[in-house]
PDB file of C-alpha atoms (C1' of nucleotides) in Angstrom:
ATOM      1  CA  MET A1438     126.177 175.365 185.122  1.00  0.00           C
ATOM      2  CA  SER A1439     124.860 172.015 184.417  1.00  0.00           C
ATOM      3  CA  SER A1440     123.719 171.268 180.935  1.00  0.00           C
ATOM      4  CA  LYS A1441     120.337 170.274 182.201  1.00  0.00           C
ATOM      5  CA  THR A1442     119.667 173.257 184.378  1.00  0.00           C
ATOM      6  CA  LYS A1443     119.443 176.923 183.867  1.00  0.00           C
ATOM      7  CA  HIS A1444     120.053 179.442 186.577  1.00  0.00           C
ATOM      8  CA  LEU A1445     118.009 182.535 186.337  1.00  0.00           C
ATOM      9  CA  ASN A1446     118.229 185.603 188.425  1.00  0.00           C
ATOM     10  CA  TRP A1447     115.610 187.768 190.004  1.00  0.00           C
ATOM     11  CA  SER A1448     117.690 190.828 189.430  1.00  0.00           C
ATOM     12  CA  ASP A1449     117.577 190.076 185.762  1.00  0.00           C
ATOM     13  CA  GLY A1450     113.847 189.975 185.859  1.00  0.00           C
ATOM     14  CA  ASN A1451     113.778 186.246 185.758  1.00  0.00           C
ATOM     15  CA  ILE A1452     113.374 183.527 188.226  1.00  0.00           C
ATOM     16  CA  ARG A1453     116.019 182.472 190.618  1.00  0.00           C
ATOM     17  CA  GLY A1454     116.520 178.798 190.987  1.00  0.00           C
ATOM     18  CA  ARG A1455     116.870 175.713 188.997  1.00  0.00           C
ATOM     19  CA  LEU A1456     114.389 175.078 186.328  1.00  0.00           C
ATOM     20  CA  PRO A1457     114.335 172.352 183.784  1.00  0.00           C
ATOM     21  CA  GLU A1458     115.632 173.583 180.506  1.00  0.00           C
ATOM     22  CA  ASP A1459     112.215 173.334 178.964  1.00  0.00           C
ATOM     23  CA  LEU A1460     110.570 175.118 181.836  1.00  0.00           C
ATOM     24  CA  THR A1461     112.438 178.380 181.926  1.00  0.00           C
ATOM     25  CA  ASP A1462     109.195 179.997 181.025  1.00  0.00           C
ATOM     26  CA  PRO A1463     107.364 180.201 184.355  1.00  0.00           C
ATOM     27  CA  SER A1464     104.057 179.876 182.610  1.00  0.00           C
ATOM     28  CA  ARG A1465     105.075 176.362 181.762  1.00  0.00           C
ATOM     29  CA  LEU A1466     105.927 175.318 185.246  1.00  0.00           C
ATOM     30  CA  PRO A1467     104.199 172.145 186.300  1.00  0.00           C
ATOM     31  CA  ARG A1468     101.176 172.507 188.418  1.00  0.00           C
ATOM     32  CA  GLY A1469     102.761 171.219 191.549  1.00  0.00           C
ATOM     33  CA  ASP A1470     105.955 173.205 191.271  1.00  0.00           C
ATOM     34  CA  SER A1471     106.559 175.474 194.214  1.00  0.00           C
ATOM     35  CA  ARG A1472     107.478 178.266 191.813  1.00  0.00           C
ATOM     36  CA  SER A1473     104.431 177.999 189.659  1.00  0.00           C
ATOM     37  CA  TRP A1474     103.012 181.104 191.295  1.00  0.00           C
ATOM     38  CA  LEU A1475     105.630 182.977 189.328  1.00  0.00           C
ATOM     39  CA  ASN A1476     103.575 182.590 186.250  1.00  0.00           C
ATOM     40  CA  SER A1477     103.606 186.026 184.761  1.00  0.00           C
ATOM     41  CA  THR A1478     101.101 185.781 182.024  1.00  0.00           C
ATOM     42  CA  THR A1479      98.887 188.414 183.584  1.00  0.00           C
ATOM     43  CA  HIS A1480     101.641 191.007 183.878  1.00  0.00           C
ATOM     44  CA  LEU A1481     100.215 192.416 187.032  1.00  0.00           C
ATOM     45  CA  HIS A1482     102.381 193.881 189.726  1.00  0.00           C
ATOM     46  CA  THR A1483     100.078 193.377 192.595  1.00  0.00           C
ATOM     47  CA  TYR A1484      98.370 190.724 194.528  1.00  0.00           C
ATOM     48  CA  THR A1485      94.665 190.860 194.214  1.00  0.00           C
ATOM     49  CA  THR A1486      93.252 190.126 197.610  1.00  0.00           C
ATOM     50  CA  THR A1487      89.898 189.990 199.172  1.00  0.00           C
ATOM     51  CA  THR A1488      90.735 193.071 201.159  1.00  0.00           C
ATOM     52  CA  GLY A1489      92.379 195.009 198.438  1.00  0.00           C
ATOM     53  CA  VAL A1490      95.751 194.856 196.828  1.00  0.00           C
ATOM     54  CA  VAL A1491      99.108 193.874 198.196  1.00  0.00           C
ATOM     55  CA  PRO A1492     101.247 196.542 196.611  1.00  0.00           C
ATOM     56  CA  GLY A1493     104.143 196.159 194.249  1.00  0.00           C
ATOM     57  CA  GLN A1494     105.756 192.912 195.099  1.00  0.00           C
ATOM     58  CA  TYR A1495     108.527 192.229 192.681  1.00  0.00           C
ATOM     59  CA  GLY A1496     108.377 194.856 190.047  1.00  0.00           C
ATOM     60  CA  HIS A1497     109.607 192.599 187.342  1.00  0.00           C
ATOM     61  CA  THR A1498     107.394 189.737 188.311  1.00  0.00           C
ATOM     62  CA  ALA A1499     103.744 189.723 187.678  1.00  0.00           C
ATOM     63  CA  VAL A1500     101.766 187.798 190.169  1.00  0.00           C
ATOM     64  CA  SER A1501      98.088 187.713 190.512  1.00  0.00           C
ATOM     65  CA  VAL A1502      96.733 185.787 193.427  1.00  0.00           C
ATOM     66  CA  SER A1503      93.136 185.737 194.326  1.00  0.00           C
ATOM     67  CA  LEU A1504      92.763 185.091 197.998  1.00  0.00           C
ATOM     68  CA  ASP A1505      89.203 184.216 197.340  1.00  0.00           C
ATOM     69  CA  ASN A1506      90.555 181.171 195.669  1.00  0.00           C
ATOM     70  CA  CYS A1507      93.159 180.623 198.322  1.00  0.00           C
ATOM     71  CA  MET A1508      90.745 180.781 201.180  1.00  0.00           C
ATOM     72  CA  SER A1509      87.997 178.784 199.688  1.00  0.00           C
ATOM     73  CA  GLU A1510      88.319 175.104 200.327  1.00  0.00           C
ATOM     74  CA  ASN A1511      85.985 174.473 197.459  1.00  0.00           C
ATOM     75  CA  THR A1512      88.285 176.118 194.995  1.00  0.00           C
ATOM     76  CA  VAL A1513      91.533 174.682 196.212  1.00  0.00           C
ATOM     77  CA  ASN A1514      91.849 172.787 192.997  1.00  0.00           C
ATOM     78  CA  GLU A1515      90.860 175.737 190.920  1.00  0.00           C
ATOM     79  CA  ARG A1516      93.710 178.055 191.771  1.00  0.00           C
ATOM     80  CA  PRO A1517      94.577 180.537 189.081  1.00  0.00           C
ATOM     81  CA  PHE A1518      97.837 180.307 187.225  1.00  0.00           C
ATOM     82  CA  GLY A1519      98.892 177.126 188.912  1.00  0.00           C
ATOM     83  CA  ILE A1520      98.791 178.577 192.384  1.00  0.00           C
ATOM     84  CA  THR A1521      99.955 175.955 194.803  1.00  0.00           C
ATOM     85  CA  THR A1522      99.530 175.408 198.471  1.00  0.00           C
ATOM     86  CA  ASP A1523     102.514 177.707 198.890  1.00  0.00           C
ATOM     87  CA  GLN A1524     100.217 180.576 198.201  1.00  0.00           C
ATOM     88  CA  CYS A1525      97.150 178.998 199.655  1.00  0.00           C
ATOM     89  CA  GLY A1526      98.107 177.926 203.097  1.00  0.00           C
ATOM     90  CA  GLY A1527     101.645 176.804 202.558  1.00  0.00           C
ATOM     91  CA  LYS A1528     103.252 173.445 202.685  1.00  0.00           C
ATOM     92  CA  GLY A1529     102.966 173.143 206.381  1.00  0.00           C
ATOM     93  CA  ASP A1530      99.717 173.125 208.238  1.00  0.00           C
ATOM     94  CA  THR A1531      97.088 173.761 205.638  1.00  0.00           C
ATOM     95  CA  THR A1532      94.231 172.819 207.861  1.00  0.00           C
ATOM     96  CA  LYS A1533      94.265 175.917 210.035  1.00  0.00           C
ATOM     97  CA  GLN A1534      91.491 178.261 209.107  1.00  0.00           C
ATOM     98  CA  LEU A1535      92.365 181.918 209.006  1.00  0.00           C
ATOM     99  CA  SER A1536      90.061 184.839 208.802  1.00  0.00           C
ATOM    100  CA  ALA A1537      90.338 187.065 205.783  1.00  0.00           C
ATOM    101  CA  PRO A1538      92.404 189.735 207.582  1.00  0.00           C
ATOM    102  CA  GLN A1539      94.634 187.066 209.069  1.00  0.00           C
ATOM    103  CA  ARG A1540      95.007 185.476 205.678  1.00  0.00           C
ATOM    104  CA  HIS A1541      95.823 188.831 204.190  1.00  0.00           C
ATOM    105  CA  ARG A1542      98.534 189.452 206.764  1.00  0.00           C
ATOM    106  CA  ARG A1543      99.905 185.988 206.241  1.00  0.00           C
ATOM    107  CA  VAL A1544     100.140 186.464 202.492  1.00  0.00           C
ATOM    108  CA  ALA A1545     101.781 189.850 202.953  1.00  0.00           C
ATOM    109  CA  ALA A1546     104.253 188.327 205.392  1.00  0.00           C
ATOM    110  CA  ASN A1547     105.003 185.581 202.911  1.00  0.00           C
ATOM    111  CA  ALA A1548     105.706 188.168 200.256  1.00  0.00           C
ATOM    112  CA  ARG A1549     108.010 190.057 202.574  1.00  0.00           C
ATOM    113  CA  GLU A1550     109.796 186.875 203.427  1.00  0.00           C
ATOM    114  CA  ARG A1551     110.246 186.075 199.761  1.00  0.00           C
ATOM    115  CA  ARG A1552     111.639 189.539 199.132  1.00  0.00           C
ATOM    116  CA  ARG A1553     113.955 189.137 202.054  1.00  0.00           C
ATOM    117  CA  MET A1554     115.210 185.816 200.824  1.00  0.00           C
ATOM    118  CA  HIS A1555     115.620 187.180 197.311  1.00  0.00           C
ATOM    119  CA  GLY A1556     117.703 189.996 198.732  1.00  0.00           C
ATOM    120  CA  LEU A1557     119.757 187.459 200.583  1.00  0.00           C
ATOM    121  CA  ASN A1558     120.224 185.488 197.391  1.00  0.00           C
ATOM    122  CA  ARG A1559     121.292 188.597 195.505  1.00  0.00           C
ATOM    123  CA  ALA A1560     123.882 189.150 198.184  1.00  0.00           C
ATOM    124  CA  PHE A1561     125.074 185.598 197.708  1.00  0.00           C
ATOM    125  CA  ASP A1562     125.287 186.178 193.977  1.00  0.00           C
ATOM    126  CA  LYS A1563     127.366 189.296 194.520  1.00  0.00           C
ATOM    127  CA  LEU A1564     129.621 187.383 196.836  1.00  0.00           C
ATOM    128  CA  ARG A1565     129.983 184.582 194.303  1.00  0.00           C
ATOM    129  CA  SER A1566     130.892 187.119 191.666  1.00  0.00           C
ATOM    130  CA  VAL A1567     133.937 188.298 193.608  1.00  0.00           C
ATOM    131  CA  ILE A1568     135.129 184.860 194.582  1.00  0.00           C
ATOM    132  CA  PRO A1569     137.547 183.354 192.086  1.00  0.00           C
ATOM    133  CA  SER A1570     136.040 180.442 190.305  1.00  0.00           C
ATOM    134  CA  LEU A1571     136.078 178.689 187.016  1.00  0.00           C
ATOM    135  CA  GLU A1572     133.747 179.872 184.316  1.00  0.00           C
ATOM    136  CA  ASN A1573     132.558 176.348 183.802  1.00  0.00           C
ATOM    137  CA  GLU A1574     132.483 175.554 187.458  1.00  0.00           C
ATOM    138  CA  LYS A1575     129.125 174.633 188.832  1.00  0.00           C
ATOM    139  CA  LYS A1576     127.592 177.442 190.761  1.00  0.00           C
ATOM    140  CA  LEU A1577     128.770 177.447 194.339  1.00  0.00           C
ATOM    141  CA  SER A1578     126.222 176.489 196.907  1.00  0.00           C
ATOM    142  CA  LYS A1579     125.487 178.992 199.639  1.00  0.00           C
ATOM    143  CA  TYR A1580     127.521 177.059 202.122  1.00  0.00           C
ATOM    144  CA  ASP A1581     130.435 176.700 199.710  1.00  0.00           C
ATOM    145  CA  THR A1582     130.219 180.383 198.899  1.00  0.00           C
ATOM    146  CA  LEU A1583     130.629 181.309 202.536  1.00  0.00           C
ATOM    147  CA  GLN A1584     133.461 178.845 202.973  1.00  0.00           C
ATOM    148  CA  MET A1585     135.270 180.086 199.892  1.00  0.00           C
ATOM    149  CA  ALA A1586     134.785 183.696 200.886  1.00  0.00           C
ATOM    150  CA  GLN A1587     136.206 183.009 204.288  1.00  0.00           C
ATOM    151  CA  ILE A1588     139.224 181.265 202.817  1.00  0.00           C
ATOM    152  CA  TYR A1589     139.695 183.888 200.130  1.00  0.00           C
ATOM    153  CA  ILE A1590     139.578 186.791 202.563  1.00  0.00           C
ATOM    154  CA  THR A1591     141.938 185.068 204.935  1.00  0.00           C
ATOM    155  CA  GLU A1592     144.441 184.355 202.216  1.00  0.00           C
ATOM    156  CA  LEU A1593     144.255 187.858 200.808  1.00  0.00           C
ATOM    157  CA  SER A1594     144.749 189.304 204.260  1.00  0.00           C
ATOM    158  CA  GLU A1595     147.766 187.148 204.874  1.00  0.00           C
ATOM    159  CA  LEU A1596     149.103 187.965 201.452  1.00  0.00           C
ATOM    160  CA  LEU A1597     148.715 191.668 202.077  1.00  0.00           C
ATOM    161  CA  GLU A1598     150.289 191.373 205.462  1.00  0.00           C
ATOM    162  CA  GLY A1599     153.237 189.535 203.982  1.00  0.00           C
ATOM    163  CA  VAL A1600     153.693 192.173 201.306  1.00  0.00           C
ATOM    164  CA  VAL A1601     153.562 195.034 203.759  1.00  0.00           C
ATOM    165  CA  GLN A1602     156.015 193.352 206.071  1.00  0.00           C
ATOM    166  CA  SER A1603     158.446 192.640 203.289  1.00  0.00           C
ATOM    167  CA  GLU A1604     158.216 196.208 202.046  1.00  0.00           C
ATOM    168  CA  CYS A1605     158.802 197.593 205.503  1.00  0.00           C
ATOM    169  CA  ARG A1606     162.049 195.663 205.742  1.00  0.00           C
ATOM    170  CA  GLY A1607     163.657 198.294 203.579  1.00  0.00           C
ATOM    171  CA  PRO A1608     166.779 200.309 204.413  1.00  0.00           C
ATOM    172  CA  ARG A1609     166.823 201.478 208.010  1.00  0.00           C
ATOM    173  CA  GLY A1610     163.558 199.693 208.564  1.00  0.00           C
ATOM    174  CA  THR A1611     161.535 202.295 206.745  1.00  0.00           C
ATOM    175  CA  CYS A1612     158.810 201.651 204.261  1.00  0.00           C
ATOM    176  CA  MET A1613     159.542 202.279 200.640  1.00  0.00           C
ATOM    177  CA  PRO A1614     158.157 205.305 198.836  1.00  0.00           C
ATOM    178  CA  GLN A1615     154.560 204.972 197.841  1.00  0.00           C
ATOM    179  CA  ASP A1616     154.995 204.549 194.082  1.00  0.00           C
ATOM    180  CA  SER A1617     157.805 202.109 194.585  1.00  0.00           C
ATOM    181  CA  LEU A1618     155.737 200.202 197.077  1.00  0.00           C
ATOM    182  CA  ARG A1619     152.840 200.100 194.649  1.00  0.00           C
ATOM    183  CA  ARG A1620     154.988 198.764 191.841  1.00  0.00           C
ATOM    184  CA  GLU A1621     156.643 196.186 194.033  1.00  0.00           C
ATOM    185  CA  THR A1622     153.343 195.197 195.523  1.00  0.00           C
ATOM    186  CA  SER A1623     151.880 194.701 192.117  1.00  0.00           C
ATOM    187  CA  ILE A1624     154.648 192.381 191.119  1.00  0.00           C
ATOM    188  CA  GLN A1625     154.769 190.535 194.388  1.00  0.00           C
ATOM    189  CA  THR A1626     151.055 190.170 194.578  1.00  0.00           C
ATOM    190  CA  PHE A1627     150.500 188.768 191.174  1.00  0.00           C
ATOM    191  CA  SER A1628     153.578 186.724 190.560  1.00  0.00           C
ATOM    192  CA  PRO A1629     153.026 183.043 191.215  1.00  0.00           C
ATOM    193  CA  ASP A1630     156.476 182.951 192.736  1.00  0.00           C
ATOM    194  CA  SER A1631     155.530 185.647 195.134  1.00  0.00           C
ATOM    195  CA  LEU A1632     152.391 183.806 196.000  1.00  0.00           C
ATOM    196  CA  VAL A1633     154.462 180.904 197.131  1.00  0.00           C
ATOM    197  CA  ARG A1634     156.912 183.230 198.806  1.00  0.00           C
ATOM    198  CA  THR A1635     154.231 184.995 200.735  1.00  0.00           C
ATOM    199  CA  GLY A1636     152.763 181.765 201.858  1.00  0.00           C
ATOM    200  CA  LEU A1637     149.502 181.942 199.983  1.00  0.00           C
ATOM    201  CA  VAL A1638     149.858 178.602 198.332  1.00  0.00           C
ATOM    202  CA  TYR A1639     151.155 177.074 201.482  1.00  0.00           C
ATOM    203  CA  ALA A1640     148.292 178.490 203.452  1.00  0.00           C
ATOM    204  CA  MET A1641     145.792 177.378 200.875  1.00  0.00           C
ATOM    205  CA  GLU A1642     147.104 173.879 200.879  1.00  0.00           C
ATOM    206  CA  THR A1643     147.237 173.655 204.611  1.00  0.00           C
ATOM    207  CA  THR A1644     143.724 174.904 205.053  1.00  0.00           C
ATOM    208  CA  GLN A1645     142.351 173.117 201.998  1.00  0.00           C
ATOM    209  CA  PRO A1646     144.600 170.169 201.217  1.00  0.00           C
ATOM    210  CA  ASN A1647     142.780 169.329 198.018  1.00  0.00           C
ATOM    211  CA  MET A1648     142.662 172.864 196.799  1.00  0.00           C
ATOM    212  CA  HIS A1649     145.186 174.142 194.334  1.00  0.00           C
ATOM    213  CA  LEU A1650     145.982 177.683 193.539  1.00  0.00           C
ATOM    214  CA  MET A1651     146.704 178.417 189.966  1.00  0.00           C
ATOM    215  CA  SER A1652     147.237 181.436 187.901  1.00  0.00           C
ATOM    216  CA  ASP A1653     146.391 181.674 184.271  1.00  0.00           C
ATOM    217  CA  ALA A1654     148.210 184.932 184.341  1.00  0.00           C
ATOM    218  CA  ARG A1655     151.604 184.188 182.953  1.00  0.00           C
ATOM    219  CA  ASP A1656     152.022 187.896 183.053  1.00  0.00           C
ATOM    220  CA  ALA A1657     152.894 189.058 186.514  1.00  0.00           C
ATOM    221  CA  GLU A1658     151.023 192.271 185.873  1.00  0.00           C
ATOM    222  CA  ASP A1659     147.758 190.470 185.512  1.00  0.00           C
ATOM    223  CA  SER A1660     145.136 191.020 188.101  1.00  0.00           C
ATOM    224  CA  LEU A1661     144.467 188.875 191.060  1.00  0.00           C
ATOM    225  CA  GLY A1662     141.093 188.265 189.559  1.00  0.00           C
ATOM    226  CA  HIS A1663     142.785 185.850 187.247  1.00  0.00           C
ATOM    227  CA  LEU A1664     143.832 183.694 190.073  1.00  0.00           C
ATOM    228  CA  LEU A1665     141.807 180.603 190.128  1.00  0.00           C
ATOM    229  CA  ILE A1666     141.258 178.813 193.297  1.00  0.00           C
ATOM    230  CA  LEU A1667     140.483 175.364 192.238  1.00  0.00           C
ATOM    231  CA  ALA A1668     139.221 172.444 194.078  1.00  0.00           C
ATOM    232  CA  THR A1669     140.317 169.234 192.493  1.00  0.00           C
ATOM    233  CA  SER A1670     136.651 168.617 192.315  1.00  0.00           C
ATOM    234  CA  LYS A1671     133.566 169.898 193.934  1.00  0.00           C
ATOM    235  CA  SER A1672     133.162 166.670 195.772  1.00  0.00           C
ATOM    236  CA  ASP A1673     136.680 166.864 197.108  1.00  0.00           C
ATOM    237  CA  PHE A1674     135.922 170.248 198.518  1.00  0.00           C
ATOM    238  CA  SER A1675     132.701 169.032 199.946  1.00  0.00           C
ATOM    239  CA  LYS A1676     134.487 166.164 201.598  1.00  0.00           C
ATOM    240  CA  ASP A1677     137.007 168.555 203.031  1.00  0.00           C
ATOM    241  CA  LYS A1678     134.282 170.565 204.574  1.00  0.00           C
ATOM    242  CA  ASN A1679     133.976 167.885 207.153  1.00  0.00           C
ATOM    243  CA  GLU A1680     137.491 168.554 208.249  1.00  0.00           C
ATOM    244  CA  CYS A1681     137.609 172.263 207.762  1.00  0.00           C
ATOM    245  CA  ALA A1682     135.593 174.622 209.879  1.00  0.00           C
ATOM    246  CA  GLY A1683     132.913 172.097 210.444  1.00  0.00           C
ATOM    247  CA  SER A1684     130.717 170.401 207.964  1.00  0.00           C
ATOM    248  CA  ASN A1685     127.774 171.788 206.144  1.00  0.00           C
ATOM    249  CA  GLY A1686     127.107 174.529 208.614  1.00  0.00           C
ATOM    250  CA  SER A1687     127.665 172.263 211.522  1.00  0.00           C
ATOM    251  CA  ASP A1688     130.634 174.106 212.903  1.00  0.00           C
ATOM    252  CA  GLY A1689     130.990 175.131 216.465  1.00  0.00           C
ATOM    253  CA  GLU A1690     129.191 178.395 215.964  1.00  0.00           C
ATOM    254  CA  SER A1691     126.068 177.014 214.444  1.00  0.00           C
ATOM    255  CA  SER A1692     125.390 173.427 215.213  1.00  0.00           C
ATOM    256  CA  HIS A1693     127.717 170.677 216.213  1.00  0.00           C
ATOM    257  CA  LEU A1694     124.951 168.190 216.479  1.00  0.00           C
ATOM    258  CA  SER A1695     124.056 165.396 214.176  1.00  0.00           C
ATOM    259  CA  ASP A1696     120.617 165.356 212.678  1.00  0.00           C
ATOM    260  CA  ALA A1697     119.423 163.035 215.347  1.00  0.00           C
ATOM    261  CA  GLU A1698     121.028 165.016 218.119  1.00  0.00           C
ATOM    262  CA  ASP A1699     119.792 168.194 216.605  1.00  0.00           C
ATOM    263  CA  GLY A1700     116.315 166.847 216.572  1.00  0.00           C
ATOM    264  CA  GLN A1701     116.550 166.063 220.225  1.00  0.00           C
ATOM    265  CA  ALA A1702     118.154 169.332 221.068  1.00  0.00           C
ATOM    266  CA  THR A1703     115.576 171.397 219.277  1.00  0.00           C
ATOM    267  CA  ALA A1704     112.575 169.407 220.273  1.00  0.00           C
ATOM    268  CA  HIS A1705     110.294 171.642 222.291  1.00  0.00           C
TER     269      HIS A1705
ATOM    270  C1'  DT B 678     116.996 156.114 194.326  1.00  0.00           C
ATOM    271  C1'  DA B 679     119.131 158.686 198.055  1.00  0.00           C
ATOM    272  C1'  DG B 680     121.101 162.812 199.223  1.00  0.00           C
ATOM    273  C1'  DG B 681     122.075 167.685 198.353  1.00  0.00           C
ATOM    274  C1'  DC B 682     120.370 172.039 197.428  1.00  0.00           C
ATOM    275  C1'  DC B 683     116.919 175.188 196.969  1.00  0.00           C
ATOM    276  C1'  DA B 684     112.394 178.055 197.219  1.00  0.00           C
ATOM    277  C1'  DT B 685     108.570 178.764 199.731  1.00  0.00           C
ATOM    278  C1'  DC B 686     105.248 178.875 203.547  1.00  0.00           C
ATOM    279  C1'  DT B 687     104.619 179.228 208.305  1.00  0.00           C
ATOM    280  C1'  DG B 688     104.553 180.553 213.174  1.00  0.00           C
ATOM    281  C1'  DG B 689     107.338 182.309 216.812  1.00  0.00           C
ATOM    282  C1'  DT B 690     110.231 185.978 218.645  1.00  0.00           C
ATOM    283  C1'  DC B 691     112.241 190.390 218.844  1.00  0.00           C
ATOM    284  C1'  DC B 692     112.423 195.142 217.672  1.00  0.00           C
ATOM    285  C1'  DT B 693     110.703 199.773 216.325  1.00  0.00           C
TER     286       DT B 693
ATOM    287  C1'  DA C1019     100.711 196.741 215.240  1.00  0.00           C
ATOM    288  C1'  DG C1020     103.673 195.687 211.805  1.00  0.00           C
ATOM    289  C1'  DG C1021     108.086 194.403 209.984  1.00  0.00           C
ATOM    290  C1'  DA C1022     112.474 191.781 210.228  1.00  0.00           C
ATOM    291  C1'  DC C1023     114.556 187.710 211.332  1.00  0.00           C
ATOM    292  C1'  DC C1024     114.764 182.907 212.182  1.00  0.00           C
ATOM    293  C1'  DA C1025     114.152 177.928 212.072  1.00  0.00           C
ATOM    294  C1'  DG C1026     111.194 174.036 210.886  1.00  0.00           C
ATOM    295  C1'  DA C1027     108.546 171.740 207.416  1.00  0.00           C
ATOM    296  C1'  DT C1028     107.593 170.560 202.768  1.00  0.00           C
ATOM    297  C1'  DG C1029     108.257 169.412 198.112  1.00  0.00           C
ATOM    298  C1'  DG C1030     110.715 169.938 193.562  1.00  0.00           C
ATOM    299  C1'  DC C1031     114.884 169.412 190.786  1.00  0.00           C
ATOM    300  C1'  DC C1032     119.390 167.609 189.996  1.00  0.00           C
ATOM    301  C1'  DT C1033     123.336 164.540 190.445  1.00  0.00           C
ATOM    302  C1'  DA C1034     126.040 160.539 191.732  1.00  0.00           C
TER     303       DA C1034
END
DNA sequence: TAGGCCATCTGGTCCT
DNA sequence: AGGACCAGATGGCCTA
């Protein structure tokens, strides 16, 4: 986490995203900030609309939005609680006039979309929490999180496969007894030597040349959670992304086009 | 200051 | 019809 930013989490009843250190209180968000609608000074749990109430949006977040204000051109500069165009027509086409029911549906859809994205972000947070990283390491971006998860799962799978194969090379080709297997697996899995032996380090370095696998667990009994997959730097990893599974989401499965090409390809 | 990352709004499409 | 999902657009914050 950067010293100048603070990451807050919806699930903690706070705001997800980067806020200036002195603006962690949503009520102090600048007027133009896209998150200023999060201002919770009213402690309401509903949207107040012209057609009624949009029920329980965020539970922990109090949002009061008067669609009267949103829909009135005359009051566009008089939005309550720093409401921005996000809540009053969005950042896109703000010129289109919507009827009250249409506006109501649009606002409800926006709220659903926010909830959906928040759920997605919670999932990303959970994923980050199970990916080895440094305590002081800057929070992984979404793209980096997916990349790291992919690498991590692959390496663990290969590690497990290597362990199972080695254990099954016992006398007469039979697997070892369960408790013996468990003990041996524990040692093999968590010993740095075994990591090299099972190809984890090799695999890591072949798939991510600038990535080093370390273990702060001098004790072979320590958990795999202590393994730290380190990029020499975040930028190194980012640079590698261009050579590993595509760059910035532009792999073969998503988009292999440059921005310019993409623009042409998606132009309707 | 440019680029990266993110949150949000929006309209279209698909599904139930 | 309404909700989920998606991609484009927009603007803010942060970092190199």
